[in-house]
Amino acid sequence: MPTGVMDRASDTVARALTWRLGKGTLPVPPEQRMPIFLTAIGAILMPLGIIFVLLGWYGAAHTPYDFEQVPYLISGGLLGVGLCLMGGFLFFGAWIARVAMSTQRSADQLAMLTERLARGGETGLAAVNGESQAPRRRADVSSERFVATASGTMLHRADCPIVASRDNIREVSAKEQEKGKLKPCQICQPLSVG
């Protein structure tokens, strides 16, 4: 396992050259090659730029003449700063590419789940959640017992967890159900069929 910066950089370069993630693994997919390549080049350019800046400083610091210091500052300092900036921009580009890949992957998963839910309804939701339960089916809604609280405006099934432990519930007649004055509970969904 690489520990130092140079070990990580050389590991990244080696992965970029072979396009493999590790020993015995499959090749890197094409959409993942760009971030690896940009990271590898940035990992080379930034330390190289720092070395050029230090060499320019060392050369300019060890000569007393201004006309000898200017070439050191131009060739070492400006070139080094340019290489550092270029390496930083490449690292930033690699990060943007990774964010774009992650966003695309999330969008693809969301589209797949949405399609699965649209096709399967509750069955699709159970499949997405990994549940093997069959969806609740009610063949005849009118044969079930519905309740509401004494002053409530919501229609519940008798076994709804919201009203199961309450004392002040009343049965709702079929006429009251037909008038539509009571809104169905979102948890027990008393009026859903099939």
PDB file of C-alpha atoms in Angstrom:
ATOM      1  CA  MET A   1       0.000   0.000   0.000  1.00  0.00           C
ATOM      2  CA  PRO A   2       1.534   3.341  -1.038  1.00  0.00           C
ATOM      3  CA  THR A   3       2.230   5.647   1.881  1.00  0.00           C
ATOM      4  CA  GLY A   4       4.115   8.695   0.600  1.00  0.00           C
ATOM      5  CA  VAL A   5       3.062  11.307  -1.916  1.00  0.00           C
ATOM      6  CA  MET A   6       5.558  10.097  -4.496  1.00  0.00           C
ATOM      7  CA  ASP A   7       4.467   6.475  -3.967  1.00  0.00           C
ATOM      8  CA  ARG A   8       0.845   7.482  -4.553  1.00  0.00           C
ATOM      9  CA  ALA A   9       1.812   9.519  -7.600  1.00  0.00           C
ATOM     10  CA  SER A  10       3.813   6.652  -9.085  1.00  0.00           C
ATOM     11  CA  ASP A  11       0.958   4.264  -8.321  1.00  0.00           C
ATOM     12  CA  THR A  12      -1.477   6.614 -10.094  1.00  0.00           C
ATOM     13  CA  VAL A  13       0.857   6.899 -13.090  1.00  0.00           C
ATOM     14  CA  ALA A  14       1.224   3.113 -13.220  1.00  0.00           C
ATOM     15  CA  ARG A  15      -2.561   2.693 -13.143  1.00  0.00           C
ATOM     16  CA  ALA A  16      -2.950   5.317 -15.840  1.00  0.00           C
ATOM     17  CA  LEU A  17      -0.405   3.586 -18.053  1.00  0.00           C
ATOM     18  CA  THR A  18      -1.937   0.129 -17.687  1.00  0.00           C
ATOM     19  CA  TRP A  19      -5.543   1.324 -17.323  1.00  0.00           C
ATOM     20  CA  ARG A  20      -6.073  -1.180 -14.523  1.00  0.00           C
ATOM     21  CA  LEU A  21      -7.304  -0.580 -10.985  1.00  0.00           C
ATOM     22  CA  GLY A  22      -5.187  -3.275  -9.341  1.00  0.00           C
ATOM     23  CA  LYS A  23      -3.620  -6.655  -9.810  1.00  0.00           C
ATOM     24  CA  GLY A  24      -5.901  -9.092 -11.583  1.00  0.00           C
ATOM     25  CA  THR A  25      -8.738  -6.625 -12.054  1.00  0.00           C
ATOM     26  CA  LEU A  26     -10.536  -5.709 -15.212  1.00  0.00           C
ATOM     27  CA  PRO A  27      -9.334  -2.765 -17.284  1.00  0.00           C
ATOM     28  CA  VAL A  28     -10.513   0.693 -16.290  1.00  0.00           C
ATOM     29  CA  PRO A  29     -13.670   1.757 -18.169  1.00  0.00           C
ATOM     30  CA  PRO A  30     -13.075   4.562 -20.689  1.00  0.00           C
ATOM     31  CA  GLU A  31     -15.111   7.124 -18.736  1.00  0.00           C
ATOM     32  CA  GLN A  32     -12.812   6.658 -15.711  1.00  0.00           C
ATOM     33  CA  ARG A  33      -9.580   7.048 -17.654  1.00  0.00           C
ATOM     34  CA  MET A  34      -9.717  10.841 -17.919  1.00  0.00           C
ATOM     35  CA  PRO A  35      -9.728  11.552 -14.147  1.00  0.00           C
ATOM     36  CA  ILE A  36      -6.883   9.074 -13.627  1.00  0.00           C
ATOM     37  CA  PHE A  37      -4.879  10.611 -16.457  1.00  0.00           C
ATOM     38  CA  LEU A  38      -5.475  14.189 -15.239  1.00  0.00           C
ATOM     39  CA  THR A  39      -4.542  13.238 -11.674  1.00  0.00           C
ATOM     40  CA  ALA A  40      -1.340  11.565 -12.844  1.00  0.00           C
ATOM     41  CA  ILE A  41      -0.226  14.543 -14.930  1.00  0.00           C
ATOM     42  CA  GLY A  42      -1.159  16.976 -12.130  1.00  0.00           C
ATOM     43  CA  ALA A  43       0.788  14.847  -9.652  1.00  0.00           C
ATOM     44  CA  ILE A  44       3.872  15.246 -11.853  1.00  0.00           C
ATOM     45  CA  LEU A  45       3.505  18.944 -12.741  1.00  0.00           C
ATOM     46  CA  MET A  46       2.892  20.359  -9.256  1.00  0.00           C
ATOM     47  CA  PRO A  47       6.035  18.929  -7.576  1.00  0.00           C
ATOM     48  CA  LEU A  48       8.039  19.770 -10.700  1.00  0.00           C
ATOM     49  CA  GLY A  49       6.818  23.377 -10.480  1.00  0.00           C
ATOM     50  CA  ILE A  50       7.807  23.568  -6.827  1.00  0.00           C
ATOM     51  CA  ILE A  51      11.267  22.240  -7.693  1.00  0.00           C
ATOM     52  CA  PHE A  52      11.648  24.903 -10.429  1.00  0.00           C
ATOM     53  CA  VAL A  53      10.614  27.667  -8.009  1.00  0.00           C
ATOM     54  CA  LEU A  54      13.121  26.452  -5.417  1.00  0.00           C
ATOM     55  CA  LEU A  55      15.901  26.210  -8.018  1.00  0.00           C
ATOM     56  CA  GLY A  56      15.105  29.726  -9.263  1.00  0.00           C
ATOM     57  CA  TRP A  57      15.162  31.066  -5.723  1.00  0.00           C
ATOM     58  CA  TYR A  58      18.419  29.265  -4.956  1.00  0.00           C
ATOM     59  CA  GLY A  59      20.088  30.619  -8.102  1.00  0.00           C
ATOM     60  CA  ALA A  60      18.869  34.175  -7.543  1.00  0.00           C
ATOM     61  CA  ALA A  61      19.782  34.113  -3.854  1.00  0.00           C
ATOM     62  CA  HIS A  62      23.362  33.035  -4.478  1.00  0.00           C
ATOM     63  CA  THR A  63      24.422  35.720  -6.908  1.00  0.00           C
ATOM     64  CA  PRO A  64      24.945  39.380  -6.001  1.00  0.00           C
ATOM     65  CA  TYR A  65      24.290  40.774  -9.470  1.00  0.00           C
ATOM     66  CA  ASP A  66      20.829  41.812 -10.633  1.00  0.00           C
ATOM     67  CA  PHE A  67      21.484  40.855 -14.260  1.00  0.00           C
ATOM     68  CA  GLU A  68      22.191  37.266 -13.110  1.00  0.00           C
ATOM     69  CA  GLN A  69      19.141  37.100 -10.833  1.00  0.00           C
ATOM     70  CA  VAL A  70      16.570  38.009 -13.507  1.00  0.00           C
ATOM     71  CA  PRO A  71      17.085  34.847 -15.635  1.00  0.00           C
ATOM     72  CA  TYR A  72      16.765  32.688 -12.519  1.00  0.00           C
ATOM     73  CA  LEU A  73      13.530  34.390 -11.541  1.00  0.00           C
ATOM     74  CA  ILE A  74      12.104  34.145 -15.055  1.00  0.00           C
ATOM     75  CA  SER A  75      13.151  30.588 -15.884  1.00  0.00           C
ATOM     76  CA  GLY A  76      12.776  29.161 -12.395  1.00  0.00           C
ATOM     77  CA  GLY A  77      10.148  31.280 -10.718  1.00  0.00           C
ATOM     78  CA  LEU A  78       7.679  31.950 -13.515  1.00  0.00           C
ATOM     79  CA  LEU A  79       8.035  28.507 -15.085  1.00  0.00           C
ATOM     80  CA  GLY A  80       7.618  26.885 -11.664  1.00  0.00           C
ATOM     81  CA  VAL A  81       4.533  28.939 -10.825  1.00  0.00           C
ATOM     82  CA  GLY A  82       3.079  28.118 -14.255  1.00  0.00           C
ATOM     83  CA  LEU A  83       3.672  24.392 -13.744  1.00  0.00           C
ATOM     84  CA  CYS A  84       2.085  24.538 -10.265  1.00  0.00           C
ATOM     85  CA  LEU A  85      -0.963  26.327 -11.647  1.00  0.00           C
ATOM     86  CA  MET A  86      -1.249  23.866 -14.532  1.00  0.00           C
ATOM     87  CA  GLY A  87      -1.018  20.916 -12.125  1.00  0.00           C
ATOM     88  CA  GLY A  88      -3.664  22.485  -9.881  1.00  0.00           C
ATOM     89  CA  PHE A  89      -6.008  23.011 -12.833  1.00  0.00           C
ATOM     90  CA  LEU A  90      -5.504  19.385 -13.878  1.00  0.00           C
ATOM     91  CA  PHE A  91      -6.346  18.200 -10.347  1.00  0.00           C
ATOM     92  CA  PHE A  92      -9.440  20.418 -10.439  1.00  0.00           C
ATOM     93  CA  GLY A  93     -10.404  18.977 -13.846  1.00  0.00           C
ATOM     94  CA  ALA A  94     -10.026  15.437 -12.473  1.00  0.00           C
ATOM     95  CA  TRP A  95     -12.271  16.337  -9.555  1.00  0.00           C
ATOM     96  CA  ILE A  96     -14.896  17.829 -11.893  1.00  0.00           C
ATOM     97  CA  ALA A  97     -14.766  14.691 -14.067  1.00  0.00           C
ATOM     98  CA  ARG A  98     -15.278  12.477 -11.016  1.00  0.00           C
ATOM     99  CA  VAL A  99     -18.219  14.601  -9.846  1.00  0.00           C
ATOM    100  CA  ALA A 100     -19.750  14.407 -13.336  1.00  0.00           C
ATOM    101  CA  MET A 101     -19.346  10.612 -13.394  1.00  0.00           C
ATOM    102  CA  SER A 102     -20.932  10.300  -9.961  1.00  0.00           C
ATOM    103  CA  THR A 103     -23.823  12.537 -10.982  1.00  0.00           C
ATOM    104  CA  GLN A 104     -24.363  10.545 -14.175  1.00  0.00           C
ATOM    105  CA  ARG A 105     -24.296   7.275 -12.239  1.00  0.00           C
ATOM    106  CA  SER A 106     -26.870   8.639  -9.759  1.00  0.00           C
ATOM    107  CA  ALA A 107     -29.082   9.898 -12.595  1.00  0.00           C
ATOM    108  CA  ASP A 108     -28.926   6.502 -14.302  1.00  0.00           C
ATOM    109  CA  GLN A 109     -29.873   4.715 -11.079  1.00  0.00           C
ATOM    110  CA  LEU A 110     -32.720   7.139 -10.474  1.00  0.00           C
ATOM    111  CA  ALA A 111     -34.031   6.653 -14.009  1.00  0.00           C
ATOM    112  CA  MET A 112     -33.847   2.876 -13.607  1.00  0.00           C
ATOM    113  CA  LEU A 113     -35.706   2.986 -10.279  1.00  0.00           C
ATOM    114  CA  THR A 114     -38.322   5.354 -11.665  1.00  0.00           C
ATOM    115  CA  GLU A 115     -38.897   3.067 -14.631  1.00  0.00           C
ATOM    116  CA  ARG A 116     -39.113   0.037 -12.354  1.00  0.00           C
ATOM    117  CA  LEU A 117     -41.630   1.791 -10.116  1.00  0.00           C
ATOM    118  CA  ALA A 118     -43.697   2.925 -13.088  1.00  0.00           C
ATOM    119  CA  ARG A 119     -43.808  -0.615 -14.470  1.00  0.00           C
ATOM    120  CA  GLY A 120     -44.441  -2.472 -11.253  1.00  0.00           C
ATOM    121  CA  GLY A 121     -46.239  -0.134  -8.881  1.00  0.00           C
ATOM    122  CA  GLU A 122     -46.004  -1.521  -5.361  1.00  0.00           C
ATOM    123  CA  THR A 123     -44.347  -4.674  -6.672  1.00  0.00           C
ATOM    124  CA  GLY A 124     -41.583  -2.528  -8.165  1.00  0.00           C
ATOM    125  CA  LEU A 125     -41.145  -0.729  -4.851  1.00  0.00           C
ATOM    126  CA  ALA A 126     -40.842  -4.038  -3.014  1.00  0.00           C
ATOM    127  CA  ALA A 127     -38.296  -5.220  -5.582  1.00  0.00           C
ATOM    128  CA  VAL A 128     -36.300  -2.011  -5.243  1.00  0.00           C
ATOM    129  CA  ASN A 129     -36.230  -2.316  -1.463  1.00  0.00           C
ATOM    130  CA  GLY A 130     -35.258  -5.967  -1.710  1.00  0.00           C
ATOM    131  CA  GLU A 131     -38.444  -7.118  -0.043  1.00  0.00           C
ATOM    132  CA  SER A 132     -40.125 -10.309  -1.081  1.00  0.00           C
ATOM    133  CA  GLN A 133     -43.499  -9.390   0.345  1.00  0.00           C
ATOM    134  CA  ALA A 134     -46.461  -9.397  -1.978  1.00  0.00           C
ATOM    135  CA  PRO A 135     -48.293  -6.072  -2.157  1.00  0.00           C
ATOM    136  CA  ARG A 136     -51.411  -5.601  -0.110  1.00  0.00           C
ATOM    137  CA  ARG A 137     -54.469  -6.499  -2.124  1.00  0.00           C
ATOM    138  CA  ARG A 138     -58.053  -5.704  -1.306  1.00  0.00           C
ATOM    139  CA  ALA A 139     -60.628  -7.291  -3.528  1.00  0.00           C
ATOM    140  CA  ASP A 140     -63.625  -5.560  -2.060  1.00  0.00           C
ATOM    141  CA  VAL A 141     -63.163  -2.198  -0.357  1.00  0.00           C
ATOM    142  CA  SER A 142     -66.761  -1.955   0.771  1.00  0.00           C
ATOM    143  CA  SER A 143     -66.509  -5.162   2.862  1.00  0.00           C
ATOM    144  CA  GLU A 144     -63.757  -3.743   5.112  1.00  0.00           C
ATOM    145  CA  ARG A 145     -64.338  -1.889   8.338  1.00  0.00           C
ATOM    146  CA  PHE A 146     -63.358   1.779   8.288  1.00  0.00           C
ATOM    147  CA  VAL A 147     -63.014   4.086  11.262  1.00  0.00           C
ATOM    148  CA  ALA A 148     -62.317   7.718  12.090  1.00  0.00           C
ATOM    149  CA  THR A 149     -61.656   9.617  15.284  1.00  0.00           C
ATOM    150  CA  ALA A 150     -64.639  11.274  16.963  1.00  0.00           C
ATOM    151  CA  SER A 151     -63.941  14.671  15.422  1.00  0.00           C
ATOM    152  CA  GLY A 152     -61.484  13.520  12.745  1.00  0.00           C
ATOM    153  CA  THR A 153     -61.550  14.230   9.035  1.00  0.00           C
ATOM    154  CA  MET A 154     -59.535  11.189   7.939  1.00  0.00           C
ATOM    155  CA  LEU A 155     -60.718   7.739   6.983  1.00  0.00           C
ATOM    156  CA  HIS A 156     -58.648   4.863   8.391  1.00  0.00           C
ATOM    157  CA  ARG A 157     -58.707   1.094   8.200  1.00  0.00           C
ATOM    158  CA  ALA A 158     -59.527  -0.492  11.543  1.00  0.00           C
ATOM    159  CA  ASP A 159     -55.969  -1.868  11.864  1.00  0.00           C
ATOM    160  CA  CYS A 160     -54.258   1.443  11.025  1.00  0.00           C
ATOM    161  CA  PRO A 161     -51.423   2.143  13.511  1.00  0.00           C
ATOM    162  CA  ILE A 162     -52.607   5.727  13.960  1.00  0.00           C
ATOM    163  CA  VAL A 163     -56.011   4.770  15.418  1.00  0.00           C
ATOM    164  CA  ALA A 164     -55.239   1.275  16.739  1.00  0.00           C
ATOM    165  CA  SER A 165     -54.479   2.465  20.269  1.00  0.00           C
ATOM    166  CA  ARG A 166     -57.049   5.251  20.471  1.00  0.00           C
ATOM    167  CA  ASP A 167     -60.254   5.120  22.447  1.00  0.00           C
ATOM    168  CA  ASN A 168     -62.297   7.797  20.718  1.00  0.00           C
ATOM    169  CA  ILE A 169     -62.843   6.126  17.338  1.00  0.00           C
ATOM    170  CA  ARG A 170     -66.127   5.671  15.539  1.00  0.00           C
ATOM    171  CA  GLU A 171     -67.163   3.450  12.673  1.00  0.00           C
ATOM    172  CA  VAL A 172     -67.683   5.161   9.356  1.00  0.00           C
ATOM    173  CA  SER A 173     -70.801   4.193   7.447  1.00  0.00           C
ATOM    174  CA  ALA A 174     -70.894   3.474   3.722  1.00  0.00           C
ATOM    175  CA  LYS A 175     -72.936   6.648   3.163  1.00  0.00           C
ATOM    176  CA  GLU A 176     -70.251   8.737   4.836  1.00  0.00           C
ATOM    177  CA  GLN A 177     -67.614   7.052   2.662  1.00  0.00           C
ATOM    178  CA  GLU A 178     -69.551   7.784  -0.514  1.00  0.00           C
ATOM    179  CA  LYS A 179     -70.026  11.463   0.325  1.00  0.00           C
ATOM    180  CA  GLY A 180     -66.259  11.878   0.304  1.00  0.00           C
ATOM    181  CA  LYS A 181     -66.110  14.153   3.327  1.00  0.00           C
ATOM    182  CA  LEU A 182     -63.323  12.122   4.887  1.00  0.00           C
ATOM    183  CA  LYS A 183     -59.874  12.158   3.348  1.00  0.00           C
ATOM    184  CA  PRO A 184     -58.112   8.760   3.179  1.00  0.00           C
ATOM    185  CA  CYS A 185     -55.174   8.193   5.502  1.00  0.00           C
ATOM    186  CA  GLN A 186     -51.796   8.279   3.759  1.00  0.00           C
ATOM    187  CA  ILE A 187     -50.388   5.518   5.950  1.00  0.00           C
ATOM    188  CA  CYS A 188     -53.008   2.767   5.779  1.00  0.00           C
ATOM    189  CA  GLN A 189     -54.474   3.889   2.422  1.00  0.00           C
ATOM    190  CA  PRO A 190     -57.969   2.558   3.047  1.00  0.00           C
ATOM    191  CA  LEU A 191     -59.355   3.183  -0.429  1.00  0.00           C
ATOM    192  CA  SER A 192     -56.508   1.698  -2.461  1.00  0.00           C
ATOM    193  CA  VAL A 193     -57.454  -1.356  -4.462  1.00  0.00           C
ATOM    194  CA  GLY A 194     -55.218  -4.085  -5.866  1.00  0.00           C
TER     195      GLY A 194
END
